[in-house]
């Protein structure tokens, strides 16, 4: 097979860490290479070098038989390597069309942008990916999933020889993933080659021909997908076997006391008549398709999003929560699905992020911060949550994606919450760390914390929750108790196929 990309001896270090340590890889025409590895293993750094974003310490890159060096991503794109980055890079205030063709708009007479052609070309692109979107729609009005698809569209629009995707499906639904895979298969038939980074090991088997594993900056495996099992991959990634991915519950959930009660929550056109009870020590799952209103209900409970009507009770007393500050006062933690937008303070040190919601506990009467105590606490959190970093003063921006997610978890645990609302807790997190996060959730529940977990991954909900509520078009369609958990049953509810009765004893909030 014709080799399209031959990258040799790539190394890249940052202060205190050798992120990529002498990696070589070959990619054939039309081949799909999966790249996997723990958080911080160096995957993104490697592809940042290949995509011209970061200057390597050492590298030889041969593309299509020619030796190339890039000093910008534009150069890499022109040579034929496009990258869809882990964090989205779209401009919110511009339209879909303007984003896709940024800096490459079709030019008409008098050197003016030919808008008709721009919208026309965009429309064709959107149709190719089965997207029912208007090219004129502003990006800020799109969902996370739609934005992610748009990033991919933008990268393919330059017709690259090699398309690199860094965790492209972390915010996508099953349906969107299927559509993405169909498109990847179509493009590979036309000769496009792919490097595909993912933490979802099932995707490796669905889409890739070959898989390369990275560990601590080094290559720890390079296999044909047909020759390996999921467990083989985990061992190569983590260097150990993971026995209980979904964690172990200290004691079975049996509390009966209600910690959080939501009555008659409404928001026009978003969700309707939401009633629920969360018990102490319970992990309650919200299942549903994108747009079913799960995230919005979570956000309304913590006052980040508005509600038209409804009451919220904590330990039997009505509370009024209008913003995240109120939520913190009531010890409700909300971990957002979009950590970049409304979760972390990226430009600030890891240490400052972790104590941000509980900063008052570390302030003296005259307003000085007790740095010693802060450092002690943060050091212990870094250990407890397994955050890989060279220093607690490192800016969050420079942590790997999965480690950023762990910082978010550590940050909210610092308020010692009574209730945690957790939206997509393991987005971008490697298998080993996933297991850690599930265990942290289960341990918190065992201590009596009530947890709401919002997730699109059914196996995750089934593995972690005590009870699951299924959302469909902004309504709770039904409830599934632990003893009745099955993917089929939950799928049927979220798809609105069955209208299961909700058991009065556990969920009807009056
Ligand atoms: N700009 C930077 N400055 C300093 N350190 C960095 C920078 N970018 C990455 N690193 C460090 O390099 C190492 C590799 O990070 P990288 O982002 O490549 O990991 P990754 O494999 O993509 O992880 P994840 O699965 O979490 O996305 C990490 O220790 C990270 O903190
Ligand atoms: Mg990464």
Short mmCIF file of C-alpha atoms and ligand atoms in Angstrom, two decimals:
data_model
loop_
_atom_site.label_atom_id
_atom_site.label_comp_id
_atom_site.label_asym_id
_atom_site.label_seq_id
_atom_site.Cartn_x
_atom_site.Cartn_y
_atom_site.Cartn_z
CA UNK A 1 0.00 0.00 0.00
CA UNK A 2 1.11 3.48 -0.78
CA UNK A 3 2.51 5.28 2.25
CA UNK A 4 1.17 8.80 2.45
CA UNK A 5 2.65 9.95 5.76
CA UNK A 6 5.94 8.81 7.21
CA UNK A 7 6.75 10.62 10.45
CA UNK A 8 10.04 9.73 12.09
CA UNK A 9 11.58 10.33 15.48
CA UNK A 10 9.24 13.01 16.71
CA UNK A 11 10.10 14.49 20.09
CA UNK A 12 8.60 17.43 21.89
CA UNK A 13 9.19 18.58 25.43
CA UNK A 14 7.62 21.22 27.65
CA UNK A 15 9.16 22.53 30.85
CA UNK A 16 9.41 19.51 33.11
CA UNK A 17 7.87 16.96 30.74
CA UNK A 18 8.92 15.06 27.66
CA UNK A 19 5.45 14.97 26.11
CA UNK A 20 6.40 13.06 22.94
CA UNK A 21 9.43 10.83 23.14
CA UNK A 22 10.87 9.70 19.82
CA UNK A 23 7.67 8.55 18.13
CA UNK A 24 7.56 7.28 14.56
CA UNK A 25 4.46 6.41 12.61
CA UNK A 26 3.47 5.48 9.09
CA UNK A 27 0.09 5.98 7.50
CA UNK A 28 -1.06 4.41 4.24
CA UNK A 29 -3.41 5.93 1.71
CA UNK A 30 -7.01 5.32 2.77
CA UNK A 31 -5.96 3.94 6.14
CA UNK A 32 -7.56 4.81 9.46
CA UNK A 33 -5.12 4.76 12.35
CA UNK A 34 -6.54 5.02 15.85
CA UNK A 35 -4.32 6.72 18.41
CA UNK A 36 -5.09 5.95 22.03
CA UNK A 37 -3.47 6.43 25.42
CA UNK A 38 -4.07 7.74 28.91
CA UNK A 39 -4.68 11.40 29.64
CA UNK A 40 -1.42 13.22 29.29
CA UNK A 41 0.20 10.45 27.24
CA UNK A 42 1.11 12.93 24.52
CA UNK A 43 -1.46 12.25 21.81
CA UNK A 44 -2.54 15.84 21.25
CA UNK A 45 1.04 17.06 21.36
CA UNK A 46 2.01 14.56 18.68
CA UNK A 47 -0.73 15.66 16.35
CA UNK A 48 -0.06 19.32 17.14
CA UNK A 49 3.38 18.73 15.71
CA UNK A 50 2.00 16.94 12.66
CA UNK A 51 -0.53 19.73 12.17
CA UNK A 52 2.02 22.54 12.36
CA UNK A 53 0.71 23.97 15.62
CA UNK A 54 3.70 23.13 17.74
CA UNK A 55 7.34 23.17 16.81
CA UNK A 56 8.97 19.84 17.60
CA UNK A 57 12.36 19.48 19.26
CA UNK A 58 13.10 16.92 16.63
CA UNK A 59 11.12 15.44 13.73
CA UNK A 60 11.30 14.28 10.18
CA UNK A 61 7.97 14.35 8.38
CA UNK A 62 7.60 12.93 4.90
CA UNK A 63 4.27 13.64 3.29
CA UNK A 64 3.51 12.06 -0.04
CA UNK A 65 7.19 11.34 -0.62
CA UNK A 66 8.39 14.83 0.22
CA UNK A 67 10.11 16.03 3.33
CA UNK A 68 8.11 18.84 4.94
CA UNK A 69 8.37 21.22 7.89
CA UNK A 70 5.56 23.39 9.13
CA UNK A 71 5.71 26.58 11.11
CA UNK A 72 1.96 27.13 11.18
CA UNK A 73 -1.24 25.14 10.79
CA UNK A 74 -1.95 27.03 7.57
CA UNK A 75 1.22 25.57 6.10
CA UNK A 76 0.21 22.09 7.16
CA UNK A 77 -3.25 22.54 5.65
CA UNK A 78 -1.77 23.71 2.38
CA UNK A 79 0.53 20.68 2.33
CA UNK A 80 -2.45 18.40 2.99
CA UNK A 81 -2.71 17.79 6.74
CA UNK A 82 -5.81 19.09 8.51
CA UNK A 83 -6.53 18.72 12.19
CA UNK A 84 -9.77 18.81 14.11
CA UNK A 85 -8.61 19.84 17.55
CA UNK A 86 -9.81 18.51 20.85
CA UNK A 87 -11.15 21.86 21.98
CA UNK A 88 -13.45 23.63 19.60
CA UNK A 89 -12.09 26.63 17.75
CA UNK A 90 -15.14 28.08 16.03
CA UNK A 91 -16.02 31.75 16.21
CA UNK A 92 -19.34 32.06 18.01
CA UNK A 93 -20.39 35.35 16.49
CA UNK A 94 -19.97 34.21 12.88
CA UNK A 95 -22.29 32.09 10.75
CA UNK A 96 -21.79 28.44 9.89
CA UNK A 97 -20.72 29.38 6.35
CA UNK A 98 -18.24 31.99 7.52
CA UNK A 99 -16.72 29.54 9.95
CA UNK A 100 -16.29 26.75 7.42
CA UNK A 101 -14.69 29.01 4.86
CA UNK A 102 -12.81 31.33 7.20
CA UNK A 103 -10.07 33.06 5.18
CA UNK A 104 -10.96 31.05 2.09
CA UNK A 105 -14.25 32.65 1.08
CA UNK A 106 -15.06 32.49 -2.62
CA UNK A 107 -14.13 35.83 -4.13
CA UNK A 108 -16.26 37.38 -6.86
CA UNK A 109 -15.95 40.50 -8.92
CA UNK A 110 -14.24 43.56 -7.42
CA UNK A 111 -12.55 41.28 -4.94
CA UNK A 112 -15.69 40.99 -2.87
CA UNK A 113 -16.84 37.88 -1.12
CA UNK A 114 -19.33 36.00 -3.25
CA UNK A 115 -21.90 35.37 -0.56
CA UNK A 116 -24.30 33.43 -2.77
CA UNK A 117 -21.59 30.98 -3.66
CA UNK A 118 -20.44 30.82 -0.05
CA UNK A 119 -23.89 29.85 1.18
CA UNK A 120 -24.43 27.48 -1.74
CA UNK A 121 -21.16 25.60 -1.09
CA UNK A 122 -21.90 25.45 2.60
CA UNK A 123 -25.38 24.09 1.94
CA UNK A 124 -23.87 21.29 -0.18
CA UNK A 125 -21.47 20.43 2.60
CA UNK A 126 -24.19 20.34 5.21
CA UNK A 127 -26.29 18.06 3.03
CA UNK A 128 -23.40 15.69 2.53
CA UNK A 129 -23.32 15.25 6.29
CA UNK A 130 -27.10 15.06 6.58
CA UNK A 131 -27.24 18.23 8.64
CA UNK A 132 -30.45 20.15 8.56
CA UNK A 133 -28.91 23.49 9.34
CA UNK A 134 -29.03 26.88 7.69
CA UNK A 135 -25.60 28.13 6.51
CA UNK A 136 -26.56 31.56 7.86
CA UNK A 137 -27.14 30.33 11.42
CA UNK A 138 -24.76 31.83 13.94
CA UNK A 139 -22.47 29.29 15.56
CA UNK A 140 -23.41 30.48 19.05
CA UNK A 141 -26.90 29.06 18.49
CA UNK A 142 -25.65 25.53 17.87
CA UNK A 143 -25.43 22.67 20.34
CA UNK A 144 -22.05 21.23 21.36
CA UNK A 145 -22.65 18.25 19.09
CA UNK A 146 -23.48 20.41 16.10
CA UNK A 147 -20.39 22.52 16.71
CA UNK A 148 -18.25 19.44 16.80
CA UNK A 149 -19.63 18.22 13.46
CA UNK A 150 -19.04 21.67 12.05
CA UNK A 151 -15.37 21.56 13.07
CA UNK A 152 -15.05 18.32 11.15
CA UNK A 153 -16.80 19.79 8.12
CA UNK A 154 -14.45 22.74 8.21
CA UNK A 155 -11.41 20.48 8.23
CA UNK A 156 -12.65 18.26 5.40
CA UNK A 157 -13.51 21.31 3.29
CA UNK A 158 -9.82 21.76 2.49
CA UNK A 159 -9.73 18.23 0.98
CA UNK A 160 -6.72 17.10 3.00
CA UNK A 161 -4.65 14.01 2.27
CA UNK A 162 -4.48 13.32 5.99
CA UNK A 163 -7.26 14.28 8.35
CA UNK A 164 -6.47 14.13 12.04
CA UNK A 165 -9.37 13.99 14.48
CA UNK A 166 -8.70 14.55 18.19
CA UNK A 167 -11.61 13.01 20.14
CA UNK A 168 -14.19 14.05 17.57
CA UNK A 169 -17.13 12.26 19.16
CA UNK A 170 -16.90 13.40 22.76
CA UNK A 171 -20.01 15.58 22.41
CA UNK A 172 -21.84 13.60 19.75
CA UNK A 173 -24.90 11.39 20.05
CA UNK A 174 -25.12 7.85 18.67
CA UNK A 175 -26.85 9.15 15.58
CA UNK A 176 -24.27 11.81 14.88
CA UNK A 177 -21.45 9.34 15.46
CA UNK A 178 -22.98 6.94 12.96
CA UNK A 179 -23.21 9.73 10.43
CA UNK A 180 -19.61 10.78 11.10
CA UNK A 181 -18.38 7.22 10.60
CA UNK A 182 -20.29 6.89 7.34
CA UNK A 183 -18.60 10.04 6.13
CA UNK A 184 -15.16 8.91 7.23
CA UNK A 185 -15.67 5.64 5.35
CA UNK A 186 -16.78 7.52 2.27
CA UNK A 187 -13.76 9.83 2.41
CA UNK A 188 -11.31 6.96 2.94
CA UNK A 189 -12.69 5.32 -0.20
CA UNK A 190 -11.69 8.48 -2.00
CA UNK A 191 -8.17 8.02 -0.64
CA UNK A 192 -8.19 10.25 2.44
CA UNK A 193 -6.18 8.89 5.38
CA UNK A 194 -7.04 9.40 9.03
CA UNK A 195 -5.48 9.56 12.44
CA UNK A 196 -8.27 9.16 14.93
CA UNK A 197 -7.75 9.89 18.63
CA UNK A 198 -10.32 8.51 21.01
CA UNK A 199 -10.93 7.36 24.56
CA UNK A 200 -13.89 5.26 23.51
CA UNK A 201 -12.27 1.93 22.82
CA UNK A 202 -15.34 0.55 21.07
CA UNK A 203 -14.77 3.16 18.36
CA UNK A 204 -11.34 1.72 17.65
CA UNK A 205 -13.00 -1.51 16.62
CA UNK A 206 -15.78 0.18 14.69
CA UNK A 207 -13.71 2.46 12.51
CA UNK A 208 -9.95 1.83 12.58
CA UNK A 209 -7.65 -0.50 10.63
CA UNK A 210 -4.72 -0.12 12.95
CA UNK A 211 -4.21 1.19 16.46
CA UNK A 212 -1.22 2.88 18.01
CA UNK A 213 -0.96 3.19 21.77
CA UNK A 214 1.00 5.89 23.58
CA UNK A 215 2.16 5.83 27.16
CA UNK A 216 4.17 8.56 28.88
CA UNK A 217 5.14 10.02 25.52
CA UNK A 218 6.34 6.70 24.12
CA UNK A 219 4.82 4.19 21.75
CA UNK A 220 3.59 1.21 23.74
CA UNK A 221 1.79 -0.61 20.95
CA UNK A 222 1.10 -0.62 17.24
CA UNK A 223 -1.25 -3.37 16.10
CA UNK A 224 -3.75 -4.29 13.44
CA UNK A 225 -7.16 -3.90 15.04
CA UNK A 226 -8.13 -7.46 14.08
CA UNK A 227 -5.33 -8.82 16.22
CA UNK A 228 -6.20 -7.19 19.55
CA UNK A 229 -8.97 -7.20 22.14
CA UNK A 230 -10.24 -4.31 24.22
CA UNK A 231 -8.44 -5.71 27.25
CA UNK A 232 -5.17 -5.86 25.32
CA UNK A 233 -5.56 -2.19 24.52
CA UNK A 234 -6.30 -1.28 28.13
CA UNK A 235 -3.20 -3.12 29.29
CA UNK A 236 -1.05 -1.32 26.72
CA UNK A 237 -2.53 2.02 27.74
CA UNK A 238 -2.58 1.79 31.49
CA UNK A 239 -0.08 -0.94 32.16
CA UNK A 240 -2.56 -2.70 34.42
CA UNK A 241 -5.89 -4.48 34.18
CA UNK A 242 -9.02 -2.67 35.27
CA UNK A 243 -11.31 -4.98 37.16
CA UNK A 244 -14.29 -2.83 38.02
CA UNK A 245 -14.62 -0.06 35.48
CA UNK A 246 -17.77 1.31 37.09
CA UNK A 247 -16.42 1.20 40.62
CA UNK A 248 -17.60 -0.59 43.70
CA UNK A 249 -20.39 0.59 45.94
CA UNK A 250 -19.36 0.47 49.60
CA UNK A 251 -22.86 -0.45 50.69
CA UNK A 252 -25.95 -0.94 48.55
CA UNK A 253 -28.11 2.15 48.25
CA UNK A 254 -30.91 2.00 50.78
CA UNK A 255 -31.44 5.53 52.12
CA UNK A 256 -34.96 6.77 52.06
CA UNK A 257 -34.52 10.38 53.10
CA UNK A 258 -35.01 12.84 50.27
CA UNK A 259 -32.30 15.43 49.83
CA UNK A 260 -33.52 17.22 46.71
CA UNK A 261 -37.07 17.56 45.48
CA UNK A 262 -38.09 19.28 42.28
CA UNK A 263 -41.75 20.08 41.76
CA UNK A 264 -43.43 21.29 38.59
CA UNK A 265 -40.35 22.67 36.87
CA UNK A 266 -41.22 24.30 33.57
CA UNK A 267 -39.50 26.26 30.85
CA UNK A 268 -41.43 26.99 27.73
CA UNK A 269 -40.34 24.87 24.74
CA UNK A 270 -37.47 23.35 26.71
CA UNK A 271 -38.92 21.18 29.46
CA UNK A 272 -42.31 20.60 30.97
CA UNK A 273 -43.67 19.58 34.33
CA UNK A 274 -40.51 17.99 35.66
CA UNK A 275 -40.99 16.35 39.07
CA UNK A 276 -38.35 14.33 40.79
CA UNK A 277 -36.92 13.27 44.10
CA UNK A 278 -33.31 12.51 44.81
CA UNK A 279 -32.51 10.51 47.93
CA UNK A 280 -29.51 10.86 50.16
CA UNK A 281 -26.79 8.60 48.86
CA UNK A 282 -28.56 7.94 45.60
CA UNK A 283 -27.07 8.17 42.12
CA UNK A 284 -29.89 9.14 39.81
CA UNK A 285 -29.28 9.02 36.07
CA UNK A 286 -30.81 11.30 33.45
CA UNK A 287 -30.97 9.46 30.13
CA UNK A 288 -32.15 11.00 26.90
CA UNK A 289 -31.16 12.01 23.43
CA UNK A 290 -29.54 15.37 22.70
CA UNK A 291 -32.23 18.01 22.94
CA UNK A 292 -34.33 15.98 25.37
CA UNK A 293 -33.85 18.67 28.01
CA UNK A 294 -31.68 16.77 30.50
CA UNK A 295 -28.88 19.30 30.58
CA UNK A 296 -31.33 22.20 30.72
CA UNK A 297 -33.17 20.70 33.69
CA UNK A 298 -29.85 20.27 35.50
CA UNK A 299 -28.88 23.84 34.71
CA UNK A 300 -32.26 25.18 35.84
CA UNK A 301 -31.99 23.38 39.18
CA UNK A 302 -28.70 25.11 39.92
CA UNK A 303 -29.92 28.47 38.63
CA UNK A 304 -27.53 28.74 35.69
CA UNK A 305 -30.44 28.63 33.23
CA UNK A 306 -33.82 30.26 33.82
CA UNK A 307 -37.06 28.48 34.60
CA UNK A 308 -40.61 29.76 34.10
CA UNK A 309 -42.04 28.04 37.15
CA UNK A 310 -41.36 25.32 39.65
CA UNK A 311 -40.14 24.75 43.20
CA UNK A 312 -36.96 23.24 44.55
CA UNK A 313 -36.68 21.78 48.05
CA UNK A 314 -33.52 20.82 49.88
CA UNK A 315 -33.97 18.59 52.91
CA UNK A 316 -37.67 19.45 52.81
CA UNK A 317 -37.22 23.24 52.79
CA UNK A 318 -37.90 25.33 49.73
CA UNK A 319 -34.81 27.08 48.38
CA UNK A 320 -34.41 29.79 45.78
CA UNK A 321 -31.38 29.27 43.63
CA UNK A 322 -30.84 31.94 41.02
CA UNK A 323 -27.17 31.63 40.21
CA UNK A 324 -24.20 29.41 40.82
CA UNK A 325 -23.28 31.35 43.94
CA UNK A 326 -26.62 30.44 45.52
CA UNK A 327 -26.01 26.84 44.50
CA UNK A 328 -22.63 26.83 46.22
CA UNK A 329 -24.13 28.31 49.39
CA UNK A 330 -26.61 25.43 49.42
CA UNK A 331 -23.78 23.01 48.72
CA UNK A 332 -25.01 21.94 45.34
CA UNK A 333 -22.19 21.29 42.90
CA UNK A 334 -22.82 21.53 39.20
CA UNK A 335 -20.23 20.11 36.84
CA UNK A 336 -20.85 21.42 33.40
CA UNK A 337 -20.74 19.52 30.12
CA UNK A 338 -18.81 22.40 28.57
CA UNK A 339 -15.80 22.72 30.82
CA UNK A 340 -14.19 25.25 28.54
CA UNK A 341 -17.08 27.68 28.43
CA UNK A 342 -18.49 27.64 31.91
CA UNK A 343 -16.37 25.39 34.00
CA UNK A 344 -12.74 26.15 34.40
CA UNK A 345 -10.69 29.31 34.56
CA UNK A 346 -8.28 28.23 31.86
CA UNK A 347 -5.74 31.00 32.20
CA UNK A 348 -5.40 30.43 35.93
CA UNK A 349 -3.26 27.96 37.81
CA UNK A 350 -4.59 24.52 38.65
CA UNK A 351 -4.35 25.44 42.30
CA UNK A 352 -6.56 28.52 41.98
CA UNK A 353 -9.13 26.55 40.01
CA UNK A 354 -9.46 23.82 42.59
CA UNK A 355 -10.17 26.20 45.44
CA UNK A 356 -12.24 28.68 43.40
CA UNK A 357 -15.69 27.67 44.71
CA UNK A 358 -14.47 27.36 48.30
CA UNK A 359 -12.07 30.30 48.37
CA UNK A 360 -13.82 31.90 51.33
CA UNK A 361 -12.64 29.03 53.52
CA UNK A 362 -9.06 30.03 52.84
CA UNK A 363 -9.37 33.74 53.40
CA UNK A 364 -8.41 35.38 56.68
CA UNK A 365 -10.52 38.07 58.32
CA UNK A 366 -8.48 40.79 56.69
CA UNK A 367 -8.75 39.19 53.32
CA UNK A 368 -5.41 37.41 52.91
CA UNK A 369 -5.26 33.96 51.38
CA UNK A 370 -3.68 31.24 53.46
CA UNK A 371 -1.37 29.92 50.73
CA UNK A 372 0.12 27.16 52.86
CA UNK A 373 -3.25 25.62 53.61
CA UNK A 374 -4.32 26.04 50.01
CA UNK A 375 -1.22 24.27 48.73
CA UNK A 376 -1.66 21.44 51.19
CA UNK A 377 -5.26 20.95 50.15
CA UNK A 378 -4.50 21.19 46.43
CA UNK A 379 -1.56 18.77 46.67
CA UNK A 380 -3.82 16.25 48.36
CA UNK A 381 -6.54 16.72 45.71
CA UNK A 382 -4.03 16.21 42.91
CA UNK A 383 -3.13 12.89 44.50
CA UNK A 384 -6.69 11.88 45.30
CA UNK A 385 -8.01 12.61 41.83
CA UNK A 386 -4.93 11.35 40.01
CA UNK A 387 -4.27 14.61 38.17
CA UNK A 388 -1.11 14.46 36.06
CA UNK A 389 0.71 17.77 36.22
CA UNK A 390 4.23 19.00 36.66
CA UNK A 391 3.18 21.61 39.22
CA UNK A 392 0.07 22.81 41.02
CA UNK A 393 0.82 26.25 39.61
CA UNK A 394 0.53 25.04 36.01
CA UNK A 395 -2.12 26.88 34.04
CA UNK A 396 -5.15 24.67 33.39
CA UNK A 397 -4.84 25.59 29.73
CA UNK A 398 -1.66 23.53 29.52
CA UNK A 399 -3.08 20.38 31.08
CA UNK A 400 -4.22 17.56 28.85
CA UNK A 401 -7.96 17.39 28.19
CA UNK A 402 -8.73 14.54 30.56
CA UNK A 403 -6.74 16.14 33.34
CA UNK A 404 -8.75 19.31 32.91
CA UNK A 405 -11.87 17.24 33.50
CA UNK A 406 -10.37 15.85 36.69
CA UNK A 407 -9.56 19.37 37.89
CA UNK A 408 -13.23 20.19 37.41
CA UNK A 409 -14.23 17.24 39.59
CA UNK A 410 -11.70 18.16 42.28
CA UNK A 411 -12.83 21.77 42.20
CA UNK A 412 -16.45 20.94 42.97
CA UNK A 413 -15.65 18.32 45.55
CA UNK A 414 -13.92 21.07 47.49
CA UNK A 415 -17.27 22.57 48.54
CA UNK A 416 -18.19 19.25 50.18
CA UNK A 417 -21.45 19.11 48.30
CA UNK A 418 -24.71 17.57 49.50
CA UNK A 419 -25.95 17.29 45.95
CA UNK A 420 -23.87 16.92 42.82
CA UNK A 421 -25.25 17.41 39.35
CA UNK A 422 -22.79 15.93 36.97
CA UNK A 423 -23.19 16.52 33.25
CA UNK A 424 -21.21 14.12 31.11
CA UNK A 425 -18.65 13.39 33.84
CA UNK A 426 -16.18 11.40 31.80
CA UNK A 427 -15.97 13.42 28.62
CA UNK A 428 -12.45 13.02 27.26
CA UNK A 429 -11.31 10.96 30.24
CA UNK A 430 -9.21 7.82 29.73
CA UNK A 431 -10.43 4.42 30.92
CA UNK A 432 -8.23 4.33 33.99
CA UNK A 433 -9.35 7.78 35.10
CA UNK A 434 -12.95 6.97 34.23
CA UNK A 435 -12.80 4.13 36.71
CA UNK A 436 -11.34 6.59 39.26
CA UNK A 437 -14.13 9.12 38.71
CA UNK A 438 -16.87 6.48 38.99
CA UNK A 439 -15.32 5.30 42.23
CA UNK A 440 -15.21 8.88 43.54
CA UNK A 441 -18.92 9.23 42.70
CA UNK A 442 -19.82 5.96 44.38
CA UNK A 443 -17.79 6.81 47.48
CA UNK A 444 -19.47 10.21 47.71
CA UNK A 445 -22.86 8.53 47.41
CA UNK A 446 -21.92 6.07 50.14
CA UNK A 447 -21.23 9.08 52.37
CA UNK A 448 -24.76 10.30 51.74
CA UNK A 449 -24.30 12.75 48.88
CA UNK A 450 -27.16 12.74 46.37
CA UNK A 451 -25.93 12.63 42.79
CA UNK A 452 -27.63 13.34 39.50
CA UNK A 453 -25.66 12.03 36.57
CA UNK A 454 -26.47 13.19 33.07
CA UNK A 455 -24.99 11.06 30.33
CA UNK A 456 -25.53 9.93 26.77
CA UNK A 457 -23.75 6.67 27.34
CA UNK A 458 -26.16 4.02 28.51
CA UNK A 459 -23.54 1.54 29.71
CA UNK A 460 -22.16 4.29 31.93
CA UNK A 461 -25.58 5.12 33.38
CA UNK A 462 -26.38 1.46 33.92
CA UNK A 463 -23.00 0.79 35.52
CA UNK A 464 -23.12 3.69 37.94
CA UNK A 465 -26.71 4.66 38.78
CA UNK A 466 -29.23 3.37 41.29
CA UNK A 467 -32.18 4.62 39.27
CA UNK A 468 -32.59 6.23 35.87
CA UNK A 469 -35.08 8.80 34.62
CA UNK A 470 -35.65 8.83 30.88
CA UNK A 471 -36.22 12.20 29.21
CA UNK A 472 -37.99 12.66 25.92
CA UNK A 473 -38.87 16.04 24.41
CA UNK A 474 -38.44 17.85 27.70
CA UNK A 475 -40.54 15.47 29.75
CA UNK A 476 -39.72 12.61 32.04
CA UNK A 477 -41.08 9.63 30.15
CA UNK A 478 -40.47 7.10 32.82
CA UNK A 479 -38.26 5.75 35.49
CA UNK A 480 -36.27 2.55 35.53
CA UNK A 481 -35.27 1.00 38.84
CA UNK A 482 -31.93 -0.71 39.29
CA UNK A 483 -33.42 -4.19 39.20
CA UNK A 484 -35.03 -3.46 35.82
CA UNK A 485 -32.00 -1.85 34.13
CA UNK A 486 -31.54 -2.82 30.52
CA UNK A 487 -30.40 -0.83 27.51
CA UNK A 488 -33.50 -1.84 25.54
CA UNK A 489 -35.88 -0.59 28.18
CA UNK A 490 -34.14 2.75 28.59
CA UNK A 491 -33.74 3.22 24.84
CA UNK A 492 -37.44 2.61 24.31
CA UNK A 493 -38.28 5.27 26.89
CA UNK A 494 -35.89 7.92 25.62
CA UNK A 495 -37.09 7.32 22.07
CA UNK A 496 -40.63 7.91 23.28
CA UNK A 497 -41.76 4.48 22.13
CA UNK A 498 -43.23 3.30 25.42
CA UNK A 499 -44.92 5.42 27.96
CA UNK A 500 -44.00 3.58 31.09
CA UNK A 501 -45.75 4.39 34.30
CA UNK A 502 -43.55 5.87 37.00
CA UNK A 503 -43.67 4.04 40.25
CA UNK A 504 -45.50 6.22 42.74
CA UNK A 505 -43.43 5.28 45.74
CA UNK A 506 -40.11 6.47 44.42
CA UNK A 507 -40.58 9.33 42.07
CA UNK A 508 -43.84 11.18 42.27
CA UNK A 509 -43.09 14.46 43.90
CA UNK A 510 -46.10 16.17 45.27
N1 LIG B 1 1.45 23.98 25.94
C1 LIG B 1 1.89 23.19 26.92
N2 LIG B 1 2.70 23.65 27.90
C2 LIG B 1 3.15 22.85 28.87
N3 LIG B 1 2.85 21.54 28.99
C3 LIG B 1 2.06 21.01 28.04
C4 LIG B 1 1.52 21.80 26.97
N4 LIG B 1 0.75 21.00 26.20
C5 LIG B 1 0.80 19.77 26.75
N5 LIG B 1 1.57 19.76 27.85
C6 LIG B 1 1.89 18.59 28.70
O1 LIG B 1 2.32 17.53 27.84
C7 LIG B 1 1.81 16.28 28.27
C8 LIG B 1 1.05 15.62 27.15
O2 LIG B 1 -0.18 16.30 26.97
P1 LIG B 1 -1.18 15.98 25.77
O3 LIG B 1 -2.18 17.08 25.77
O4 LIG B 1 -0.43 15.74 24.53
O5 LIG B 1 -1.85 14.63 26.28
P2 LIG B 1 -3.03 13.76 25.61
O6 LIG B 1 -2.50 12.41 25.38
O7 LIG B 1 -3.60 14.48 24.46
O8 LIG B 1 -4.08 13.68 26.82
P3 LIG B 1 -5.72 13.73 26.83
O9 LIG B 1 -6.19 12.36 26.56
O10 LIG B 1 -6.03 14.11 28.25
O11 LIG B 1 -6.16 14.75 25.85
C9 LIG B 1 1.00 16.58 29.52
O12 LIG B 1 1.81 16.35 30.63
C10 LIG B 1 0.66 18.05 29.40
O13 LIG B 1 0.48 18.66 30.66
MG1 LIG B 2 -5.47 15.35 24.10
#
